[in-house]
mmCIF file of C-alpha atoms in Angstrom:
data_model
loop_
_atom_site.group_PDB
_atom_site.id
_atom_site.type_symbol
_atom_site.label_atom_id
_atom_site.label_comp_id
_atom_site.label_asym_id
_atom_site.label_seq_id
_atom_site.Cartn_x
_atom_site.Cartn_y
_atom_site.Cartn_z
ATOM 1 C CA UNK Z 1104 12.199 -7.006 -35.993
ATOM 2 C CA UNK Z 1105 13.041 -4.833 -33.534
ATOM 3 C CA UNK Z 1106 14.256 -1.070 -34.354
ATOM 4 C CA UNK Z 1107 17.694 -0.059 -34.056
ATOM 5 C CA UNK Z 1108 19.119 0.922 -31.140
ATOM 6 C CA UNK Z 1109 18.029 4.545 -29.346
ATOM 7 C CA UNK Z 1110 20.146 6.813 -28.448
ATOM 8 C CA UNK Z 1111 18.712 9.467 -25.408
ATOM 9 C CA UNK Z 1112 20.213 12.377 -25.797
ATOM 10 C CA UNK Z 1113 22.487 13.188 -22.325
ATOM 11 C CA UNK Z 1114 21.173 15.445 -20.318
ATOM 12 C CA UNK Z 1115 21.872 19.022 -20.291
ATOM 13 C CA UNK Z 1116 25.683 19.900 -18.707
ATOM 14 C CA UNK Z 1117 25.641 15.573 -18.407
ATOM 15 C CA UNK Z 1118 29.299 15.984 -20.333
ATOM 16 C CA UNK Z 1119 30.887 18.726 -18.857
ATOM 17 C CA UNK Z 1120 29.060 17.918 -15.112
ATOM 18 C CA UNK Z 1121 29.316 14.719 -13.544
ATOM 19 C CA UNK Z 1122 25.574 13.211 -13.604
ATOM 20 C CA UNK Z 1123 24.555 12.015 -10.321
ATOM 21 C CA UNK Z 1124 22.640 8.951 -8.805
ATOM 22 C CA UNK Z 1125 20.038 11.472 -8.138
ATOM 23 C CA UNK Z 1126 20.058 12.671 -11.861
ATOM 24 C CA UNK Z 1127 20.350 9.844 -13.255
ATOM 25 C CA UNK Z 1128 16.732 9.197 -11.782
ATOM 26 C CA UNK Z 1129 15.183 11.521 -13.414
ATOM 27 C CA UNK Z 1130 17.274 11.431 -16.696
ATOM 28 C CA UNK Z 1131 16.139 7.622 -16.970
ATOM 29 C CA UNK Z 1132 13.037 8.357 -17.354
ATOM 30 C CA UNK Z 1133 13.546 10.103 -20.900
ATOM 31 C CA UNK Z 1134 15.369 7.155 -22.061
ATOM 32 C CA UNK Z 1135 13.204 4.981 -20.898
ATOM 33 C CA UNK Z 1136 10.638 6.469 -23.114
ATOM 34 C CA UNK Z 1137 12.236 6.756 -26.249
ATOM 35 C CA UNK Z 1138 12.480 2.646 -25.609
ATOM 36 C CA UNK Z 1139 9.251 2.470 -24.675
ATOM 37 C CA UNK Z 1140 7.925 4.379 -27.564
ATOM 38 C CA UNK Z 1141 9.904 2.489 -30.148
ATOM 39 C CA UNK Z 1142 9.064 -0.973 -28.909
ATOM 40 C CA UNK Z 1143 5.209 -0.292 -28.598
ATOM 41 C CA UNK Z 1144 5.395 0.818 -32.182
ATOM 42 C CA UNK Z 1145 6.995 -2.588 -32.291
ATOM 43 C CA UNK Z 1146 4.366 -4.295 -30.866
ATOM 44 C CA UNK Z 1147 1.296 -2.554 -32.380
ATOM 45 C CA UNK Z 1148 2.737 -3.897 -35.625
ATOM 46 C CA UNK Z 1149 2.802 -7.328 -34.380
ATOM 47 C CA UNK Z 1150 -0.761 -7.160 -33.434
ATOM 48 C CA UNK Z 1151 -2.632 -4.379 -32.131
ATOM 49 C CA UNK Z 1152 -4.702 -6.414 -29.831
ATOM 50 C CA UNK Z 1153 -1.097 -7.966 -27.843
ATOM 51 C CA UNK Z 1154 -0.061 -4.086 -27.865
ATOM 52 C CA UNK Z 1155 -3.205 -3.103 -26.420
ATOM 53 C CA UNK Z 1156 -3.429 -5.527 -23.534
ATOM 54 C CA UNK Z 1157 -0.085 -6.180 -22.761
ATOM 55 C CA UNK Z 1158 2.586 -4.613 -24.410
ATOM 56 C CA UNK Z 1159 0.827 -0.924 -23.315
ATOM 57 C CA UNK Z 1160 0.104 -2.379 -19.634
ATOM 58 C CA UNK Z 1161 4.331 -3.381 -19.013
ATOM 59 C CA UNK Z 1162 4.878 0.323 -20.526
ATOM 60 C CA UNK Z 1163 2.750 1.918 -17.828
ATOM 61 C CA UNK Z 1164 3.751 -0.015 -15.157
ATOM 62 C CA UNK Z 1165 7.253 1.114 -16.201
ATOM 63 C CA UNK Z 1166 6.231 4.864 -16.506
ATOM 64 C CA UNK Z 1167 4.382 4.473 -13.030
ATOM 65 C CA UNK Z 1168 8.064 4.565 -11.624
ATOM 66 C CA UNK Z 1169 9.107 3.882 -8.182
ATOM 67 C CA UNK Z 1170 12.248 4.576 -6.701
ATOM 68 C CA UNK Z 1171 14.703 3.667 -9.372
ATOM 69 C CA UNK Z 1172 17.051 2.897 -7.502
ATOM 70 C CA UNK Z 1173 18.927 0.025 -9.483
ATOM 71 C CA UNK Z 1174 19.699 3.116 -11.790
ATOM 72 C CA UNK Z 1175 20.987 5.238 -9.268
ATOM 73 C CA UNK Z 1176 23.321 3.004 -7.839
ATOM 74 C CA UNK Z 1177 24.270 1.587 -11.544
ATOM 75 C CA UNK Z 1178 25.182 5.882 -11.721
ATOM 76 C CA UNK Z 1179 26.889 5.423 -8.444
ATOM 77 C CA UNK Z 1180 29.224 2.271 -9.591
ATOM 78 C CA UNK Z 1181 29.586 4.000 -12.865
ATOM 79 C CA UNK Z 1182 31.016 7.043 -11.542
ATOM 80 C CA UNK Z 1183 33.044 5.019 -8.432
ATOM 81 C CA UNK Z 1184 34.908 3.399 -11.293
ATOM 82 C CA UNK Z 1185 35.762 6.710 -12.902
ATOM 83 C CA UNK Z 1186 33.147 7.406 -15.334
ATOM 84 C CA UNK Z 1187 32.550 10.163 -16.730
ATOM 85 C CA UNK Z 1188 31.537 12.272 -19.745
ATOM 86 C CA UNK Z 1189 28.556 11.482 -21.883
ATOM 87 C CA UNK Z 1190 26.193 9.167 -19.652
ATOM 88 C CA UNK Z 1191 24.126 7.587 -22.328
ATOM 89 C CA UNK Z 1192 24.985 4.117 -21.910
ATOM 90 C CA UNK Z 1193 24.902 4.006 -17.834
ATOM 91 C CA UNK Z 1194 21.225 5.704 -18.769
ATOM 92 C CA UNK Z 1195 20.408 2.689 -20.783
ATOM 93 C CA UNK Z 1196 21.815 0.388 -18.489
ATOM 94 C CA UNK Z 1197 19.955 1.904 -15.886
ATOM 95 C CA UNK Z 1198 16.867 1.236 -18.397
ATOM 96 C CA UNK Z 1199 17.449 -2.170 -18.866
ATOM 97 C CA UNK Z 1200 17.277 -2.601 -14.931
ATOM 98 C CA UNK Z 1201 13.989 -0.735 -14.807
ATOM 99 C CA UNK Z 1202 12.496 -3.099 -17.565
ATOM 100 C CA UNK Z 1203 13.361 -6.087 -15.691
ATOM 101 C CA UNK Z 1204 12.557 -4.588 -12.402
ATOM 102 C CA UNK Z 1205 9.012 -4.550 -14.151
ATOM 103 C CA UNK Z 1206 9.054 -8.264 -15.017
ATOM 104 C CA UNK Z 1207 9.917 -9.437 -11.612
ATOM 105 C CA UNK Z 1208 7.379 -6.986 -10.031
ATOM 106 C CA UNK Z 1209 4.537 -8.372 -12.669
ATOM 107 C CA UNK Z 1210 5.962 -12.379 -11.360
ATOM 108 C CA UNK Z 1211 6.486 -11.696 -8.038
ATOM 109 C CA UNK Z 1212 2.711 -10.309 -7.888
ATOM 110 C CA UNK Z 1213 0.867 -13.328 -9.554
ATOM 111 C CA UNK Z 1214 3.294 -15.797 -7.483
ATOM 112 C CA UNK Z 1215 2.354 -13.724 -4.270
ATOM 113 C CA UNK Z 1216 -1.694 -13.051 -5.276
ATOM 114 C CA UNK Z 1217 -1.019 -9.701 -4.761
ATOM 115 C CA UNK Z 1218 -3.468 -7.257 -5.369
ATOM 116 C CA UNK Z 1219 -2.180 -4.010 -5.849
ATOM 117 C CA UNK Z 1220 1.144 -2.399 -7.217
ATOM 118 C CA UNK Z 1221 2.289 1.415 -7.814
ATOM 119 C CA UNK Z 1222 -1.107 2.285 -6.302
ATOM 120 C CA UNK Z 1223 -2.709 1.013 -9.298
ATOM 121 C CA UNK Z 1224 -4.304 -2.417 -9.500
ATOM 122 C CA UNK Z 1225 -1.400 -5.156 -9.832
ATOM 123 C CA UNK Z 1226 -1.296 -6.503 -13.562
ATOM 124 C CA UNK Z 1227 -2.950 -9.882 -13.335
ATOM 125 C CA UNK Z 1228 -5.957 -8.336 -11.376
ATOM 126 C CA UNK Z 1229 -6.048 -5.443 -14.206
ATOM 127 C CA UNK Z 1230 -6.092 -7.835 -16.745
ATOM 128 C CA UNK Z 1231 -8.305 -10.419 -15.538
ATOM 129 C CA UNK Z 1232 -11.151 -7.847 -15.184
ATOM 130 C CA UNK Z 1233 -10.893 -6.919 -18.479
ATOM 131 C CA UNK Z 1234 -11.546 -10.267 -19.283
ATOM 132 C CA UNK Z 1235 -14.373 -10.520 -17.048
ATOM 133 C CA UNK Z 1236 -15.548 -6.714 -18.255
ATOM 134 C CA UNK Z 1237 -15.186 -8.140 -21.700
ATOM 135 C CA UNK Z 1238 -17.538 -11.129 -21.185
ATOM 136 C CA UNK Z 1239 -14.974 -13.888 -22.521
ATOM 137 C CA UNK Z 1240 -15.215 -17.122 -22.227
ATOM 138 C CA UNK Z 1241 -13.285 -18.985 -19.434
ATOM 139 C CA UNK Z 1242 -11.863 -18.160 -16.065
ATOM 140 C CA UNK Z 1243 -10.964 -14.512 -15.749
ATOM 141 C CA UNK Z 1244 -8.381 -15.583 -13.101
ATOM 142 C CA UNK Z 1245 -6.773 -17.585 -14.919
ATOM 143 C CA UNK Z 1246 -7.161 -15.555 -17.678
ATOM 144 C CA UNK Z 1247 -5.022 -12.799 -16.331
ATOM 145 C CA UNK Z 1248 -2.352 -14.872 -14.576
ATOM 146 C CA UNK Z 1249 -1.398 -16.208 -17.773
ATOM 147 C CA UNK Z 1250 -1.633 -13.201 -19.739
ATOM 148 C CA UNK Z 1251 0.629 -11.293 -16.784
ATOM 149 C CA UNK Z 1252 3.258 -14.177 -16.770
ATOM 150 C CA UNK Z 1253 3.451 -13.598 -20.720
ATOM 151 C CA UNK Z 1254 3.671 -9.451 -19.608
ATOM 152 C CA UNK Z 1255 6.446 -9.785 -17.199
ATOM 153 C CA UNK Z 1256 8.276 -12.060 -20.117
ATOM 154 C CA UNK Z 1257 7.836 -9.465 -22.214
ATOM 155 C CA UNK Z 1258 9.672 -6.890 -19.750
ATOM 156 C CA UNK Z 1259 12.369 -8.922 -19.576
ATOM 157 C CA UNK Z 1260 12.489 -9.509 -23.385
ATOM 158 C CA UNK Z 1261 12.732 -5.760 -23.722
ATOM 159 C CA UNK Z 1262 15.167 -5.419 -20.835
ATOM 160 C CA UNK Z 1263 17.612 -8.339 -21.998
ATOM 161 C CA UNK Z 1264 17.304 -6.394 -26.019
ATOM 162 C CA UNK Z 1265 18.310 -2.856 -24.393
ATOM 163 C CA UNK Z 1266 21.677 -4.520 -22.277
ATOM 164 C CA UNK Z 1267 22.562 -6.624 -24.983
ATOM 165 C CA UNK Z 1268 22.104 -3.076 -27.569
ATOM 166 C CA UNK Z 1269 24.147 -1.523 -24.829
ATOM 167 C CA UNK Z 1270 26.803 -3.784 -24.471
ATOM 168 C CA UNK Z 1271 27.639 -4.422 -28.310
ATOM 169 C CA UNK Z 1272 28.131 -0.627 -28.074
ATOM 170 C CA UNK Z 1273 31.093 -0.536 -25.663
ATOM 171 C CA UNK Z 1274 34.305 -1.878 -25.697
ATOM 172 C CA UNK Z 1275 33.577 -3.520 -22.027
ATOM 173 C CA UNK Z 1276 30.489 -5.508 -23.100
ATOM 174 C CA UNK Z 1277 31.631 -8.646 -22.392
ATOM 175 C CA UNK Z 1278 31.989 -8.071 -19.151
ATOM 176 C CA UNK Z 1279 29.294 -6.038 -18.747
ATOM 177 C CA UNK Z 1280 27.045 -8.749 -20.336
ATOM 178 C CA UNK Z 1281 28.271 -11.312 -17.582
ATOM 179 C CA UNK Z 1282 26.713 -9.477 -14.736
ATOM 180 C CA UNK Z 1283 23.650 -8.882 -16.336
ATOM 181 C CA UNK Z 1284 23.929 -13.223 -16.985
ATOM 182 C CA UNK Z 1285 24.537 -13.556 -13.288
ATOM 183 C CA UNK Z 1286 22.314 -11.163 -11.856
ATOM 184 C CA UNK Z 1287 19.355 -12.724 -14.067
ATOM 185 C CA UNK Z 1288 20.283 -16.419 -12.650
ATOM 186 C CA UNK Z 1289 20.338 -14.810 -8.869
ATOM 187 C CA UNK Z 1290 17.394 -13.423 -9.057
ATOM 188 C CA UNK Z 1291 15.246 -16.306 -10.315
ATOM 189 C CA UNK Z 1292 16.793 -18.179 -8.113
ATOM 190 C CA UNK Z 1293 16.318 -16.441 -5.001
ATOM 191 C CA UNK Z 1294 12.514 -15.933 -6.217
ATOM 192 C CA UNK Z 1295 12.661 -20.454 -6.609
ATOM 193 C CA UNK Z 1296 13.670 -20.435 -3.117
ATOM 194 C CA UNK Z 1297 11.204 -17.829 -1.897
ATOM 195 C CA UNK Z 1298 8.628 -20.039 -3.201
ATOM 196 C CA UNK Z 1299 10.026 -23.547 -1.764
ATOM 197 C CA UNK Z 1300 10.859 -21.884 1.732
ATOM 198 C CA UNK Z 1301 7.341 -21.131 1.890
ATOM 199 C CA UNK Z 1302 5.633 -24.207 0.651
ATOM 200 C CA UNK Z 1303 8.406 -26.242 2.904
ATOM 201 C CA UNK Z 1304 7.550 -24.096 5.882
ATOM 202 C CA UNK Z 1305 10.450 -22.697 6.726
ATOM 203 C CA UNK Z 1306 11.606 -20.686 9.242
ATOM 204 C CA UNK Z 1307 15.383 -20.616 9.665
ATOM 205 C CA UNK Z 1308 17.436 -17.582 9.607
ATOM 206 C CA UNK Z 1309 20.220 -18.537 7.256
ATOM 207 C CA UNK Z 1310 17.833 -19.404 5.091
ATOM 208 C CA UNK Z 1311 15.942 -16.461 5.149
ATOM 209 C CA UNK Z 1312 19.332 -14.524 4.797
ATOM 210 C CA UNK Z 1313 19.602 -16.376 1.739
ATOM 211 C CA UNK Z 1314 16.644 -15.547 -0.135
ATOM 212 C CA UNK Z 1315 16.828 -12.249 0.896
ATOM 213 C CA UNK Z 1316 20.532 -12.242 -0.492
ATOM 214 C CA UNK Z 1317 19.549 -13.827 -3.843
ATOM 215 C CA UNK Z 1318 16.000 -12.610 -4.421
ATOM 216 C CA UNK Z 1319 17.073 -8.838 -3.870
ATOM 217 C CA UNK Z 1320 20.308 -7.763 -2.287
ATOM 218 C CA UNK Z 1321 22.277 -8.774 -5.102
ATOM 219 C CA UNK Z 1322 19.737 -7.610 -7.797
ATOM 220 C CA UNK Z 1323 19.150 -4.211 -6.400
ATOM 221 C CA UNK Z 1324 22.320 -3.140 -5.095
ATOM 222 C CA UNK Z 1325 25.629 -4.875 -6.089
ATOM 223 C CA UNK Z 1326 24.795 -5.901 -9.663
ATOM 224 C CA UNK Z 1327 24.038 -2.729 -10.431
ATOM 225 C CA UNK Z 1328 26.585 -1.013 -8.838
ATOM 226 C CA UNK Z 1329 29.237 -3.824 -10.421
ATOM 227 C CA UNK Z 1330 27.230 -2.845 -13.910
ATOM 228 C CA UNK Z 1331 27.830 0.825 -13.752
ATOM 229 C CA UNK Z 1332 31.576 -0.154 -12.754
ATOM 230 C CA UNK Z 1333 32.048 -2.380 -15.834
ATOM 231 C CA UNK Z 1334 30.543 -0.124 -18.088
ATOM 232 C CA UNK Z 1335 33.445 1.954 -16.927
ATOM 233 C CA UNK Z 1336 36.200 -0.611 -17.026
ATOM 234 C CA UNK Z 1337 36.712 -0.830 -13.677
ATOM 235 C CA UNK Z 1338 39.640 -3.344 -12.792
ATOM 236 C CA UNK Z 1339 38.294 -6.676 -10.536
ATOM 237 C CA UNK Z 1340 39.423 -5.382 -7.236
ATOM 238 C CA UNK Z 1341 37.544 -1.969 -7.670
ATOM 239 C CA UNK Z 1342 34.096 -4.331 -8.743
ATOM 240 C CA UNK Z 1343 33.967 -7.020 -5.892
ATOM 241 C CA UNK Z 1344 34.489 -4.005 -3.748
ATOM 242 C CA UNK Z 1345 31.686 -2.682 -4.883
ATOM 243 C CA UNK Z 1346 29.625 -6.280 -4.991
ATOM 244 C CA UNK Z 1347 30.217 -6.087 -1.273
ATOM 245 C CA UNK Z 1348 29.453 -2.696 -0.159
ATOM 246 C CA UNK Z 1349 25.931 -3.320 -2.755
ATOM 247 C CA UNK Z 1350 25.456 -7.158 -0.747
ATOM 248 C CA UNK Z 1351 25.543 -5.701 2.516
ATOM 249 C CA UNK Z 1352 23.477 -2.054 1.183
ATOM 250 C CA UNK Z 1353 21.041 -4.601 -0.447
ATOM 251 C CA UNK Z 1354 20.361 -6.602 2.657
ATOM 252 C CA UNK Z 1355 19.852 -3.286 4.754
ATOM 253 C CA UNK Z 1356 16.928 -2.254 1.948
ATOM 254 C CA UNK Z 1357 15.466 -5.949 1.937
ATOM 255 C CA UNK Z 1358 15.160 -5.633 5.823
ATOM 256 C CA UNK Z 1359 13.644 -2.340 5.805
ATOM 257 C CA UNK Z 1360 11.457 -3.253 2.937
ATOM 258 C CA UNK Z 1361 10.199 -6.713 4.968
ATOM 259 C CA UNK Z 1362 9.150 -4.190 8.115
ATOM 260 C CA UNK Z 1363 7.230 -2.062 5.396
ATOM 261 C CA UNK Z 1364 5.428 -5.154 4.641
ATOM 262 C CA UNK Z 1365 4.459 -5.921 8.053
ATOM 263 C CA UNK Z 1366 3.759 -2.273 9.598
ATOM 264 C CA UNK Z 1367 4.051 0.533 6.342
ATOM 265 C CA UNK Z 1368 1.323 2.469 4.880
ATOM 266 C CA UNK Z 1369 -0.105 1.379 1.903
ATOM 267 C CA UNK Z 1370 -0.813 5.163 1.490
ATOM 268 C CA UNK Z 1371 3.376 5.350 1.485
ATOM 269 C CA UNK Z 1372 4.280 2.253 -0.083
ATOM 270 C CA UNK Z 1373 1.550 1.529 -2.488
ATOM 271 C CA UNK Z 1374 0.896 -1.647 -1.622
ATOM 272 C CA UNK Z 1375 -1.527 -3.495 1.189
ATOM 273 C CA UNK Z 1376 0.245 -3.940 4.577
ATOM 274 C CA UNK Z 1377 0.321 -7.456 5.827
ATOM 275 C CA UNK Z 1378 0.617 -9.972 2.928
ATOM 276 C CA UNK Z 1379 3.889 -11.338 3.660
ATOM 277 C CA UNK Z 1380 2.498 -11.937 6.715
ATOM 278 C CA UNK Z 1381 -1.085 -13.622 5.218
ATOM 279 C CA UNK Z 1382 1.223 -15.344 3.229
ATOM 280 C CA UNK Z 1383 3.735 -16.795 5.413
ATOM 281 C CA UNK Z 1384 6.372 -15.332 3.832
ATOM 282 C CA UNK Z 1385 9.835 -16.555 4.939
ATOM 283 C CA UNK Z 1386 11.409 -12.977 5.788
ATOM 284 C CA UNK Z 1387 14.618 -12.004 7.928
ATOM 285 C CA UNK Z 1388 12.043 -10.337 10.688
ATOM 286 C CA UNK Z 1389 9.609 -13.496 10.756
ATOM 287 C CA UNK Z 1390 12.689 -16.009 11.119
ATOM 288 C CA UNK Z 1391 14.162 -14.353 13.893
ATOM 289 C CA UNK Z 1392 10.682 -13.596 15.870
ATOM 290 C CA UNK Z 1393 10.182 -17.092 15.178
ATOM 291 C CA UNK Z 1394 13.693 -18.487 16.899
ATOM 292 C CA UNK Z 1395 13.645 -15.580 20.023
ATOM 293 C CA UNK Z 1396 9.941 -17.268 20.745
ATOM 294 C CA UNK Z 1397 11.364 -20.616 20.361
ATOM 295 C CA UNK Z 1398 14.928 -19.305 22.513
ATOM 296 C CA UNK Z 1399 12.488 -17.496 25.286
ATOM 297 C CA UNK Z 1400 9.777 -20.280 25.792
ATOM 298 C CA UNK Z 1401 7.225 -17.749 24.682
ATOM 299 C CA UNK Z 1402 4.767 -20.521 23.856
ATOM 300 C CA UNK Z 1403 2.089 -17.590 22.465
ATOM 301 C CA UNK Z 1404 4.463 -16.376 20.112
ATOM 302 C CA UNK Z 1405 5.475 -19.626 19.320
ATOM 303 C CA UNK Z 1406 1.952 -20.383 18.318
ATOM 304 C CA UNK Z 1407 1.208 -17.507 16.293
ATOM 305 C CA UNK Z 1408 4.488 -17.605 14.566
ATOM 306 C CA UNK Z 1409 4.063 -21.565 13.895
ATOM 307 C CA UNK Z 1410 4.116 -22.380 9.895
ATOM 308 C CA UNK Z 1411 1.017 -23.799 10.262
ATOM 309 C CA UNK Z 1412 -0.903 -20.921 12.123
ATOM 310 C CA UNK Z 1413 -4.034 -19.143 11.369
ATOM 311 C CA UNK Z 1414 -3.255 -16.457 8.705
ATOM 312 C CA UNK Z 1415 -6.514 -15.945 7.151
ATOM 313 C CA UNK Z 1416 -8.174 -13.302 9.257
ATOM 314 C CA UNK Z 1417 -6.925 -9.781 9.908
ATOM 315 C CA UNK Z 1418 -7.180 -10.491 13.585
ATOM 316 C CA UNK Z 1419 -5.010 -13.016 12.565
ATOM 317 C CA UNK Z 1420 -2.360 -10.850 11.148
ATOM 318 C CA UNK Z 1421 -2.438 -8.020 14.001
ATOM 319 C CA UNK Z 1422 -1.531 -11.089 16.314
ATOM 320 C CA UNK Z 1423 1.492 -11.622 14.243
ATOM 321 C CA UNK Z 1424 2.406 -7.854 14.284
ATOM 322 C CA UNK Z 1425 2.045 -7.785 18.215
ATOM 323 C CA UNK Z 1426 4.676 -11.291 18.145
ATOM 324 C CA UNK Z 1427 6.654 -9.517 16.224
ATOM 325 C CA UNK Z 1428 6.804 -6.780 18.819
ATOM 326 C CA UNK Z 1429 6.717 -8.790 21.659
ATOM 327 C CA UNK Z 1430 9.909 -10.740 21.330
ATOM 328 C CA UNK Z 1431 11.774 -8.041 20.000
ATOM 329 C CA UNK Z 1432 12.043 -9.497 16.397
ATOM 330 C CA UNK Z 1433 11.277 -5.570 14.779
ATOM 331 C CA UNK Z 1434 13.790 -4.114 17.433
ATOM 332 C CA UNK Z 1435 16.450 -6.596 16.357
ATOM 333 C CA UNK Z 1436 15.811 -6.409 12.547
ATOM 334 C CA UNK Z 1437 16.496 -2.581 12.554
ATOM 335 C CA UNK Z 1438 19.615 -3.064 14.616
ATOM 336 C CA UNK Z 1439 20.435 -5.296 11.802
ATOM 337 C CA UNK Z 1440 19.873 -2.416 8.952
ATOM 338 C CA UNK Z 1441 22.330 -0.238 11.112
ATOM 339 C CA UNK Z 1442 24.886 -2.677 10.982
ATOM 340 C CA UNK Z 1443 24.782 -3.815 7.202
ATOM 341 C CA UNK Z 1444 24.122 0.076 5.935
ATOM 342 C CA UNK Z 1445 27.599 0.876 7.717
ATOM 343 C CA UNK Z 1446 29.204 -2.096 7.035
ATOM 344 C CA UNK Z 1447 28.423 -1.540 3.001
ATOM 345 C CA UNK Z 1448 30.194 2.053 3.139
ATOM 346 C CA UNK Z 1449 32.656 0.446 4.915
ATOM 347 C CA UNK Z 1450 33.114 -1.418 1.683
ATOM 348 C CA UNK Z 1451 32.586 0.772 -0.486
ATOM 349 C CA UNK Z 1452 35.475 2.847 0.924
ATOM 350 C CA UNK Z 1453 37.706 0.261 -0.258
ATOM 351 C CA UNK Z 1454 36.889 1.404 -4.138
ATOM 352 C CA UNK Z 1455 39.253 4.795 -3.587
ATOM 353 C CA UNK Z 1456 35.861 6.688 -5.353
ATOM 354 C CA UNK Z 1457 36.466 10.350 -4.671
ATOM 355 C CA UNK Z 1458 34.781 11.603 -1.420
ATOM 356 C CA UNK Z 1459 31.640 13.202 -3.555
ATOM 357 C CA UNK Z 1460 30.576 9.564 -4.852
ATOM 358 C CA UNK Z 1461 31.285 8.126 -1.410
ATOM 359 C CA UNK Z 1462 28.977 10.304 0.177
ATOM 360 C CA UNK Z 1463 26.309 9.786 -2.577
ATOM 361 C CA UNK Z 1464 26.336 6.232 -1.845
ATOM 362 C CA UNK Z 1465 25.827 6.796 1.815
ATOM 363 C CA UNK Z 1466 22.523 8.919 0.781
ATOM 364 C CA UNK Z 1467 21.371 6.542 -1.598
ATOM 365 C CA UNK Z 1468 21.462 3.542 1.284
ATOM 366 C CA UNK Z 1469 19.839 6.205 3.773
ATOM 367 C CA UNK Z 1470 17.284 6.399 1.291
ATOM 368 C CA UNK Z 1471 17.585 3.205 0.435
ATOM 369 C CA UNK Z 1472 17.510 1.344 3.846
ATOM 370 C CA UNK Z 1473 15.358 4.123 5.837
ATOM 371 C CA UNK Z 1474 18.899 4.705 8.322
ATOM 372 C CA UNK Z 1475 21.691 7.143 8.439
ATOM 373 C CA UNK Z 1476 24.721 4.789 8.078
ATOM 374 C CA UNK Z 1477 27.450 6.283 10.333
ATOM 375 C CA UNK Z 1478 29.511 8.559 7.765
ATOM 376 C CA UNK Z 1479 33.599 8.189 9.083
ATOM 377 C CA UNK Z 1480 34.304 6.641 6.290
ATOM 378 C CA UNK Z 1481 33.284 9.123 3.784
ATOM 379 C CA UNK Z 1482 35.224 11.426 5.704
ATOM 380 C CA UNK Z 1483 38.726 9.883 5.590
#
């Protein structure tokens, strides 16, 4: 049985000061250990040989980081809606995202064969090479998909405990608890349709708006945004404001991030260059090189950009990068992020936050999208 629940202590000035997206980063990251602490202890009760191989991998993937943004802009929604005082439960809401941030990374990796994560060794690879360092019997490959499917449930165990903790603690649970329900069934869905767009071979637009939308607009940017504002009892109007202004700021970081996969350092990123595009993976920026080639008669293009193409090689994959050049396809894509980062503070203007939060959403979709949205709005 799990502990009760933690309470992090809020941060120093958190009641008297407002606590900012950008605080709220690094205050996370004490909460998140007093939950990590308690549910290891947890888990080395169970068995210390699950706590050892899994339950103490999800923890350090968790303390490995990232950007945490889901937190931030849970901060941002939370403080758009007019929250304020002690921050303890937007902290553990901004927790809970992290957690299941970690169980879709962990999934999205062994559904993707990727290889690396956090600039550490992704947690299927890690774990199938203790298996094979070990001497067991079996496949080691197999052996660590499985065991990383049953780490990234594990996340999301500890993630969905942590909300639901949260929520019986605050009058607006409820509420709260439905967009953590939604959010959950968007984002598994938009990782389905990932899957099936690529084993369909697709290579339509809309439909890689879609998956784009589901898989990680919604999860990273309006959910938590519409979480922060429930938490604070924000009325419907203020939250589907919000759930714009996050669908369109989510799109803008989905874009950017699909260019990172295609041309970003893996120095920067943490993460190889290129497999989306090994992969055929149905992003915004392959979709539309694919229909300009089609559009322009650019039969090379075409041919590199075909489903069926060559993907194997990395002269394979530099060919795509020059297509992807050539008809203008990365050109267009971060017109694209221009237009959705401005049109989210357009809609985020709507909310009536005071000017400070407004202009800490516009830095958190700079940061978040890699553009300076255009700022009028924060200035009315």
């Amino acid at each position: 049985m799990l502990g009760p629940p933690t309470t992090a202590p809020a941060p120093a000035g958190a009641v008297d000061d407002p606590l900012t997206a950008l605080a709220a980063t690094d205050a996370v990251g004490s909460v998140l250990q007093e939950v990590l602490d308690a549910r290891l202890r947890h888990s080395r009760a169970v068995d210390p040989v699950f706590a050892r191989d899994v339950a103490d991998r999800v923890a350090a993937l968790v303390a490995r980081g990232g950007k945490r943004l889901r937190t931030a802009f849970a901060c941002c929604g939370w403080r758009a809606a007019g929250g304020s005082g002690d921050p303890a439960a937007v902290l553990r809401v901004g927790a809970a995202l992290e957690l299941l941030q970690a169980c879709a990374l962990v999934h999205d990796d062994v559904m993707d064969g990727s290889l690396q994560r956090r600039g550490a060794p992704a947690l299927h690879v890690e774990l199938a090479r203790g298996h094979w360092a070990a001497g067991m019997h079996g496949s080691a490959e197999t052996f660590g998909t499985s065991a990383a499917v049953l780490a990234g449930d594990l996340a999301l165990v500890w993630a969905d405990d942590l909300l639901t903790e949260t929520a019986l603690g605050t009058p607006h649970g409820p509420r709260l608890h439905e967009e953590w329900r939604a959010m959950r069934t968007e984002m598994v869905a938009g990782q389905y349709l990932d899957l099936h767009a690529q084993a369909a071979r697709s290579s339509g637009v809309d439909e890689a708006l879609t998956v784009a939308t589901l898989k990680s607009a919604l999860y990273t940017v309006a959910r938590p945004l519409a979480l922060g504002a429930s938490l604070a009892g924000a009325d419907e109007g203020t939250v589907e404001a919000l759930r714009m202004a996050g669908r369109c700021a989510g799109l803008a970081f989905q874009l950017r991030d699909d260019l990172l996969g295609a041309f970003g350092d893996p120095a920067l990123t943490g993460k190889p260059a290129g497999d989306d595009l090994r992969s055929r993976k149905l992003t915004y920026l392959l979709a539309v090189a694919h229909r300009t080639a089609d559009a322009t008669a650019d039969h090379q293009a075409a041919a590199v950009l075909a489903p069926d193409a060559d993907t194997g090689s990395e002269y394979a994959v530099e060919r795509i990068r020059a297509a992807l050049e050539r008809t203008g396809a990365r050109e267009a894509v971060e017109a694209k992020i221009g237009e959705l980062a401005a049109a989210g503070l357009r809609h985020f203007a709507r909310a009536d936050a005071p000017l400070a939060v407004r202009q800490e959403f516009a830095a958190l979709v700079e940061r978040a999208s890699g553009v300076a949205p255009r700022r009028a709005q924060d200035e009315r």
